[in-house]
Coordinates of C-alpha atoms in Angstrom, one line a residue:
M1 CA -78.3 7.9 -33.2
A2 CA -75.8 10.1 -32.0
G3 CA -76.5 7.1 -28.6
S4 CA -76.2 4.9 -30.6
I5 CA -72.2 5.9 -32.1
A6 CA -71.6 6.1 -28.3
A7 CA -72.3 3.1 -27.3
S8 CA -70.9 1.8 -30.3
A9 CA -67.4 3.7 -29.8
F10 CA -67.3 1.9 -26.1
L11 CA -68.7 -1.6 -26.6
P12 CA -68.0 -2.2 -30.7
G13 CA -69.4 -5.6 -31.8
S14 CA -72.1 -5.3 -29.2
P15 CA -75.7 -4.4 -30.9
A16 CA -76.9 -0.7 -29.7
A17 CA -80.4 -1.8 -29.3
A18 CA -79.1 -4.3 -26.6
P19 CA -78.4 -2.9 -23.5
P20 CA -76.1 -4.0 -21.5
K21 CA -76.9 -6.7 -18.1
S22 CA -74.9 -4.3 -15.8
V23 CA -73.7 -0.9 -16.5
L24 CA -71.5 0.8 -14.1
G25 CA -73.7 3.4 -12.2
E26 CA -77.2 2.3 -13.6
R27 CA -79.6 0.5 -11.1
P28 CA -81.2 -3.0 -11.7
D29 CA -84.4 -2.7 -12.1
S30 CA -85.5 -5.3 -8.7
L31 CA -82.5 -5.7 -5.9
D32 CA -82.7 -8.0 -3.6
V33 CA -82.0 -7.4 0.0
R34 CA -77.9 -7.8 -0.4
G35 CA -78.0 -5.4 -3.1
I36 CA -78.3 -8.2 -5.9
A37 CA -80.3 -7.8 -9.2
A38 CA -83.2 -10.3 -9.0
K39 CA -83.8 -12.2 -11.9
P40 CA -87.4 -13.2 -13.1
G41 CA -88.6 -17.2 -12.7
S42 CA -89.8 -18.9 -9.7
S43 CA -89.3 -18.1 -6.0
S44 CA -87.6 -21.4 -5.4
S45 CA -85.3 -21.6 -8.0
A46 CA -84.3 -17.7 -7.9
A47 CA -83.5 -18.4 -4.0
A48 CA -81.6 -21.4 -4.6
L49 CA -79.7 -19.6 -7.2
R50 CA -79.0 -16.6 -5.2
A51 CA -77.7 -18.8 -2.1
G52 CA -75.3 -20.4 -4.6
K53 CA -74.0 -17.0 -5.7
T54 CA -74.2 -16.0 -2.2
C55 CA -71.9 -18.9 -0.7
T56 CA -69.3 -18.3 -4.2
H57 CA -69.1 -14.4 -3.6
A58 CA -67.9 -15.4 0.0
A59 CA -65.4 -17.6 -1.0
I60 CA -63.8 -15.4 -3.3
P61 CA -61.3 -13.2 -1.6
K62 CA -61.2 -9.1 -3.0
V63 CA -57.6 -8.4 -4.8
N64 CA -55.9 -5.1 -4.3
G65 CA -59.5 -3.1 -2.5
G66 CA -61.8 -4.1 -5.7
S67 CA -64.9 -6.3 -5.6
S68 CA -64.7 -9.8 -5.9
A69 CA -65.8 -11.8 -9.5
L70 CA -68.2 -13.6 -9.8
A71 CA -67.7 -17.2 -10.7
D72 CA -70.6 -17.5 -13.0
P73 CA -70.6 -17.8 -16.5
E74 CA -72.7 -14.7 -17.0
H75 CA -70.1 -12.3 -14.8
D76 CA -67.5 -13.8 -17.1
T77 CA -68.9 -13.0 -19.7
M78 CA -69.9 -9.5 -19.2
S79 CA -66.0 -9.1 -17.4
S80 CA -64.6 -10.3 -20.8
S81 CA -67.0 -7.6 -22.6
S82 CA -65.7 -4.7 -20.5
S83 CA -62.4 -5.8 -20.8
S84 CA -62.5 -6.3 -24.0
A85 CA -64.3 -3.1 -24.6
A86 CA -62.1 -0.8 -22.8
P87 CA -61.0 2.0 -25.5
R88 CA -57.5 2.3 -26.6
T89 CA -56.3 5.7 -26.2
F90 CA -52.7 7.3 -26.8
Y91 CA -52.3 7.8 -22.8
N92 CA -53.2 4.0 -21.4
Q93 CA -50.9 3.0 -24.3
L94 CA -47.4 4.8 -22.9
P95 CA -45.3 3.1 -20.4
D96 CA -45.5 3.4 -16.5
W97 CA -43.3 6.9 -16.7
S98 CA -43.0 7.0 -12.9
M99 CA -41.2 3.4 -12.8
L100 CA -39.3 4.4 -15.4
L101 CA -38.4 7.7 -13.6
A102 CA -37.6 6.1 -10.6
A103 CA -35.3 3.0 -12.1
I104 CA -33.1 6.0 -14.0
T105 CA -33.0 7.7 -10.4
T106 CA -31.6 4.9 -8.3
I107 CA -29.2 4.0 -11.5
F108 CA -28.0 7.9 -11.1
L109 CA -27.4 7.6 -7.6
A110 CA -25.8 4.1 -7.8
A111 CA -23.5 5.8 -10.3
E112 CA -22.4 8.8 -8.1
K113 CA -21.6 6.8 -4.8
Q114 CA -19.3 4.9 -7.2
W115 CA -17.8 7.7 -8.7
T116 CA -17.2 9.1 -5.0
L117 CA -15.4 5.6 -4.3
L118 CA -13.5 5.7 -7.6
D119 CA -12.5 9.4 -6.9
W120 CA -8.8 8.5 -5.4
K121 CA -7.4 11.6 -7.6
P122 CA -5.0 13.0 -4.7
K123 CA -5.4 16.8 -4.5
R124 CA -2.0 17.1 -3.9
P125 CA 0.5 17.6 -7.1
D126 CA 3.6 15.9 -5.5
M127 CA 1.6 12.5 -5.3
L128 CA 0.6 12.5 -8.7
T129 CA 4.0 10.8 -9.6
D130 CA 3.8 6.8 -9.1
T131 CA 0.9 7.2 -6.7
F132 CA 0.4 3.3 -6.2
G133 CA 4.7 3.3 -5.9
F134 CA 4.8 0.5 -8.1
G135 CA 7.8 1.7 -9.4
R136 CA 9.6 1.5 -12.8
M137 CA 12.7 1.0 -14.7
I138 CA 14.7 4.1 -16.0
H139 CA 17.8 5.1 -17.6
E140 CA 17.0 2.2 -20.4
G141 CA 16.7 -0.4 -17.6
L142 CA 19.7 0.4 -15.6
M143 CA 17.9 1.8 -12.9
F144 CA 14.6 1.5 -10.6
R145 CA 12.5 4.1 -9.4
Q146 CA 10.6 4.0 -6.6
N147 CA 7.8 6.8 -5.0
F148 CA 6.7 6.0 -1.3
S149 CA 4.8 8.2 1.1
I150 CA 5.9 8.8 4.3
R151 CA 3.2 7.4 6.8
S152 CA 2.4 8.9 10.3
Y153 CA 3.2 5.3 11.7
E154 CA 6.7 5.9 10.3
I155 CA 7.8 9.2 12.3
G156 CA 9.4 9.7 15.5
A157 CA 8.4 12.0 18.4
D158 CA 10.4 15.0 16.2
R159 CA 7.8 14.1 13.6
T160 CA 10.3 12.9 11.1
A161 CA 10.8 10.1 9.3
S162 CA 13.5 7.6 10.9
I163 CA 16.5 6.3 9.9
E164 CA 14.9 2.7 10.2
T165 CA 12.1 3.4 7.9
L166 CA 14.8 5.1 5.1
M167 CA 16.8 1.7 5.2
N168 CA 13.2 -0.2 4.9
H169 CA 12.7 1.9 1.8
L170 CA 15.7 1.0 0.4
Q171 CA 15.6 -2.3 1.3
E172 CA 12.3 -2.7 -0.9
T173 CA 13.5 -1.1 -4.0
A174 CA 16.2 -3.6 -3.8
L175 CA 14.1 -6.3 -4.0
N176 CA 11.4 -4.9 -6.7
H177 CA 14.3 -3.4 -9.3
V178 CA 15.4 -7.7 -9.2
K179 CA 11.3 -8.2 -9.2
S180 CA 11.2 -6.1 -12.4
A181 CA 14.2 -7.0 -14.1
G182 CA 12.7 -10.7 -14.0
L183 CA 15.4 -11.7 -12.2
L184 CA 13.5 -12.9 -8.9
G185 CA 14.1 -16.7 -7.9
D186 CA 12.0 -18.2 -4.8
G187 CA 15.0 -16.5 -2.4
F188 CA 15.3 -13.0 -0.6
G189 CA 16.8 -11.5 -3.8
S190 CA 17.9 -14.4 -5.1
T191 CA 18.3 -15.1 -8.7
P192 CA 16.9 -18.3 -10.7
E193 CA 20.3 -19.6 -10.8
M194 CA 21.6 -18.8 -7.3
S195 CA 18.2 -20.9 -5.6
K196 CA 19.0 -23.5 -7.7
R197 CA 22.4 -23.4 -5.9
D198 CA 20.6 -22.8 -3.0
L199 CA 23.2 -19.3 -2.5
F200 CA 21.8 -15.9 -1.6
W201 CA 23.3 -12.2 -0.6
V202 CA 24.2 -11.1 2.3
V203 CA 25.5 -7.0 3.1
S204 CA 28.8 -7.0 4.2
Q205 CA 28.7 -3.2 4.6
M206 CA 26.7 -0.1 4.3
Q207 CA 27.2 3.9 4.0
A208 CA 24.5 6.3 4.2
I209 CA 24.7 10.0 4.5
V210 CA 21.3 11.8 5.4
E211 CA 20.5 15.2 4.3
R212 CA 17.6 16.0 6.1
Y213 CA 14.4 13.9 6.9
P214 CA 11.0 13.5 5.4
C215 CA 7.6 14.7 7.7
W216 CA 5.1 13.0 7.4
G217 CA 2.9 13.3 4.2
D218 CA 5.8 14.0 2.1
T219 CA 6.3 11.6 -0.9
V220 CA 10.3 10.5 -1.6
E221 CA 11.8 9.6 -4.9
V222 CA 14.0 6.5 -4.3
D223 CA 16.4 5.1 -7.2
T224 CA 18.3 2.1 -6.9
W225 CA 20.8 0.3 -9.3
V226 CA 23.8 -2.5 -9.1
G227 CA 27.1 -2.4 -10.0
A228 CA 30.6 -5.1 -9.4
H229 CA 32.6 -4.8 -6.7
G230 CA 35.8 -6.2 -7.1
K231 CA 35.9 -10.0 -8.4
N232 CA 33.3 -12.1 -5.9
G233 CA 31.0 -9.1 -4.7
M234 CA 28.4 -7.1 -5.7
R235 CA 27.6 -3.0 -5.3
R236 CA 24.2 -1.5 -4.6
D237 CA 23.7 2.0 -4.5
W238 CA 20.5 4.3 -3.7
H239 CA 19.4 8.0 -4.5
I240 CA 16.2 9.4 -2.4
R241 CA 15.2 12.6 -3.6
D242 CA 11.8 14.5 -2.2
S243 CA 9.8 14.3 -5.6
V244 CA 8.9 17.8 -5.2
T245 CA 11.6 19.9 -5.3
G246 CA 14.0 17.1 -6.2
H247 CA 16.6 18.0 -3.2
T248 CA 18.3 15.2 -2.0
I249 CA 17.5 13.5 1.0
L250 CA 19.7 10.5 1.8
K251 CA 22.4 8.8 -0.2
A252 CA 23.5 5.2 0.2
T253 CA 25.8 2.9 -0.8
S254 CA 26.7 -1.0 0.1
K255 CA 28.8 -4.1 -0.9
W256 CA 27.4 -8.0 -1.2
V257 CA 28.5 -11.1 -1.1
M258 CA 27.0 -14.5 -1.5
M259 CA 26.3 -17.1 1.3
H260 CA 25.2 -20.4 1.3
K261 CA 22.1 -21.4 2.9
L262 CA 22.9 -24.9 4.1
T263 CA 26.3 -24.0 5.3
R264 CA 26.3 -20.9 6.3
R265 CA 29.2 -20.0 4.6
L266 CA 30.5 -17.3 2.0
A267 CA 30.5 -18.7 -1.6
R268 CA 31.6 -17.6 -4.8
I269 CA 29.3 -16.1 -7.1
P270 CA 29.2 -18.6 -10.6
D271 CA 29.4 -18.0 -13.8
E272 CA 25.6 -18.6 -14.2
V273 CA 24.9 -15.9 -11.9
R274 CA 27.4 -13.7 -13.2
T275 CA 25.9 -13.9 -16.5
E276 CA 22.4 -13.0 -15.1
I277 CA 23.3 -9.9 -13.5
E278 CA 26.5 -8.6 -15.3
P279 CA 23.5 -7.1 -18.0
Y280 CA 21.8 -4.9 -15.3
F281 CA 25.2 -3.6 -14.1
F282 CA 25.6 0.5 -14.1
E283 CA 29.2 2.1 -12.8
H284 CA 27.9 5.1 -11.2
A285 CA 28.4 5.8 -7.4
S286 CA 26.1 7.4 -5.5
I287 CA 28.6 8.3 -2.9
V288 CA 31.9 9.5 -4.4
D289 CA 35.5 8.2 -2.5
E290 CA 37.9 10.8 -2.9
D291 CA 41.1 9.9 -3.3
N292 CA 39.9 7.1 -1.3
Q293 CA 40.1 9.1 1.9
K294 CA 38.9 6.7 5.3
L295 CA 36.9 7.4 8.1
P296 CA 38.3 10.8 9.6
K297 CA 40.3 10.0 12.9
L298 CA 38.6 9.9 16.1
P299 CA 40.1 12.9 18.6
D300 CA 42.4 11.5 21.1
I301 CA 41.2 10.4 24.2
E302 CA 42.7 12.1 26.6
G303 CA 41.9 15.5 24.6
A304 CA 38.3 15.1 24.0
N305 CA 34.7 14.1 26.3
V306 CA 34.4 10.4 25.8
A307 CA 31.5 8.4 27.5
K308 CA 30.9 4.8 27.3
Y309 CA 27.2 3.2 27.2
V310 CA 26.2 0.1 27.2
R311 CA 22.7 -2.0 26.6
T312 CA 22.3 -6.0 27.5
G313 CA 19.7 -8.4 27.0
L314 CA 19.0 -7.7 23.6
T315 CA 17.1 -10.6 21.6
P316 CA 15.4 -11.0 18.4
R317 CA 11.9 -11.4 17.9
W318 CA 9.9 -13.6 15.2
A319 CA 8.8 -10.7 13.1
D320 CA 12.7 -9.6 13.1
L321 CA 13.9 -12.6 10.9
D322 CA 13.7 -12.8 7.1
I323 CA 13.1 -15.8 4.9
N324 CA 16.6 -16.4 4.9
Q325 CA 16.2 -17.1 8.5
H326 CA 18.7 -14.3 10.0
V327 CA 17.9 -11.0 11.3
N328 CA 17.1 -8.5 9.1
N329 CA 20.1 -5.6 8.7
V330 CA 17.8 -3.0 8.9
K331 CA 16.9 -4.2 12.8
Y332 CA 20.7 -4.2 13.6
I333 CA 20.5 -0.3 13.3
G334 CA 17.9 0.2 15.9
W335 CA 19.9 -2.2 18.2
I336 CA 22.9 -0.6 17.8
L337 CA 21.4 2.9 18.8
E338 CA 19.2 1.2 21.6
S339 CA 23.1 2.3 23.4
A340 CA 23.0 5.5 22.5
P341 CA 21.8 8.1 25.5
I342 CA 18.9 9.7 25.4
S343 CA 20.1 13.2 25.9
I344 CA 21.8 12.4 22.1
L345 CA 18.3 11.9 20.5
E346 CA 16.7 14.3 22.1
K347 CA 19.4 17.4 20.3
H348 CA 20.7 15.8 17.8
E349 CA 19.8 14.4 14.3
L350 CA 21.9 11.0 12.6
A351 CA 24.2 12.4 10.0
S352 CA 25.6 9.4 8.3
I353 CA 26.1 6.4 9.0
V354 CA 28.6 3.3 8.4
L355 CA 27.8 -0.3 9.1
D356 CA 30.3 -3.0 9.0
Y357 CA 28.6 -7.1 9.1
K358 CA 30.8 -9.5 10.5
R359 CA 28.5 -12.6 10.6
E360 CA 25.2 -13.4 10.7
C361 CA 22.6 -13.1 13.6
G362 CA 20.0 -16.0 14.8
R363 CA 16.9 -16.3 16.2
D364 CA 18.3 -17.9 19.6
S365 CA 21.1 -15.2 19.9
V366 CA 21.2 -12.7 23.3
L367 CA 23.2 -9.2 22.1
Q368 CA 24.9 -7.0 23.7
S369 CA 25.3 -3.0 22.3
H370 CA 27.9 -0.6 23.1
T371 CA 28.4 2.9 22.2
T372 CA 30.7 5.2 22.9
V373 CA 30.6 8.8 22.3
Y374 CA 33.5 11.7 21.7
T375 CA 32.4 15.2 21.6
D376 CA 33.4 17.1 18.6
C377 CA 33.2 20.9 19.2
N378 CA 33.7 23.3 16.4
K379 CA 35.8 26.3 16.7
H380 CA 34.7 28.1 13.7
S381 CA 30.8 27.5 13.8
G382 CA 30.7 26.8 17.6
Q383 CA 28.7 23.7 17.1
T384 CA 29.2 20.7 18.7
T385 CA 28.9 17.7 16.4
L386 CA 29.2 14.2 18.0
H387 CA 31.0 11.6 16.8
C388 CA 30.1 7.7 18.2
E389 CA 32.0 4.1 18.0
H390 CA 29.2 1.0 18.6
L391 CA 29.5 -2.0 18.7
L392 CA 27.1 -4.7 18.7
S393 CA 28.3 -8.6 19.6
L394 CA 26.9 -11.4 21.4
E395 CA 27.0 -11.8 25.0
S396 CA 29.1 -14.6 24.6
G397 CA 32.0 -12.5 22.8
P398 CA 31.7 -12.9 18.5
T399 CA 31.3 -9.1 17.4
I400 CA 28.0 -8.9 14.7
V401 CA 28.3 -5.3 13.9
K402 CA 30.9 -2.5 13.9
A403 CA 29.5 1.0 13.3
R404 CA 30.3 4.7 12.8
T405 CA 27.5 7.6 12.8
M406 CA 28.1 11.3 13.7
W407 CA 25.5 13.3 14.3
R408 CA 24.5 17.1 14.1
P409 CA 22.8 19.3 16.1
K410 CA 18.8 19.5 14.9
G411 CA 18.1 22.4 12.7
T412 CA 21.7 22.4 11.4
R413 CA 22.5 23.0 7.7
P414 CA 23.8 19.3 5.8
Q415 CA 26.5 21.2 4.6
E416 CA 27.8 22.0 7.7
S417 CA 27.9 18.4 9.3
I418 CA 31.0 16.4 8.2
I419 CA 30.1 13.8 6.1
P420 CA 32.2 9.9 6.6
S421 CA 33.7 8.3 3.6
S422 CA 34.0 4.4 3.8
S423 CA 37.2 2.3 4.4

């Protein structure tokens, strides 16, 4: 009775008295030489049946290392009976936990990798402000502020940023200011009304005072704003600070006029353009002209140590041109310093510069750079301050830029340097 109940539990629906034709672990009553159970009947028909089954068995491959299935109705009936008779327990109804665990592990590993790639948060607190350097409008939209990190390719032999690097930051913030204000047309800093009239801005004068030079990895904060200059011009000012300490790095001011793109002549500011830009004017000067002082008078040539240096054969490269097809104004500074003696560059640093732009320089121009050095010894401090006059001109004669620079010994406090004011 117990055996009948056990058998009925594993084979529900099959009679208890009828034993299965093939049960795993049991040996049939009669086996042939191939280990296949022999059936009663005539020897000839049994042999033919066995031969047919042998061919069928040979044609069916094994799957996953298991025995091949018999392609006969009896075996099919037995297989279906065995599969349908498999016990339904709690264990064999559970999901494949190994596959689920592998999927979860893969997801966690992928998430960890993505988190590592997205973990851009800087380790230094001075880089938390304006990390990507997009810039923003401040002071109720009258001033634009943008941060720059000093890159390794922007520093020179003395491990500090060059004057050209700082000047490029000034130019970049000026253009981003116009763009953020929604006034950028299809020109280089031109407003939509200027673009309609083929007008663009050109700088006529620029003055910069350098307090100190930032180093590799420093983050500088650049503020810029615009204001009116006379009846037919515009002024733009900048103030560069250390983003951590707030100390001044550079102050600069510039004067801009309009030029016609086709005639290459100066033009008056149209009323439509003035209406566009006047709401953004902020009357605040970064460099104060106390008592309208002019540049300090240079020492008398007879009583001072004067030296002259010339560099010829300077030509602009294609990369030196901007979209207005003339040489970028920052490039002129590099050409001016080409004629400065190496002894000045090694022992002194540029404290201030005033540039007076006379005419534009094109792609086919050939220039020459002249530098006159005046040595001035301070009797009180005992330190030597250098005053230099620069002239950049075409080899054919016309002047491109006139400039004045002042140099202080490296390591000197900015307060001890003489600061010129623009004329």
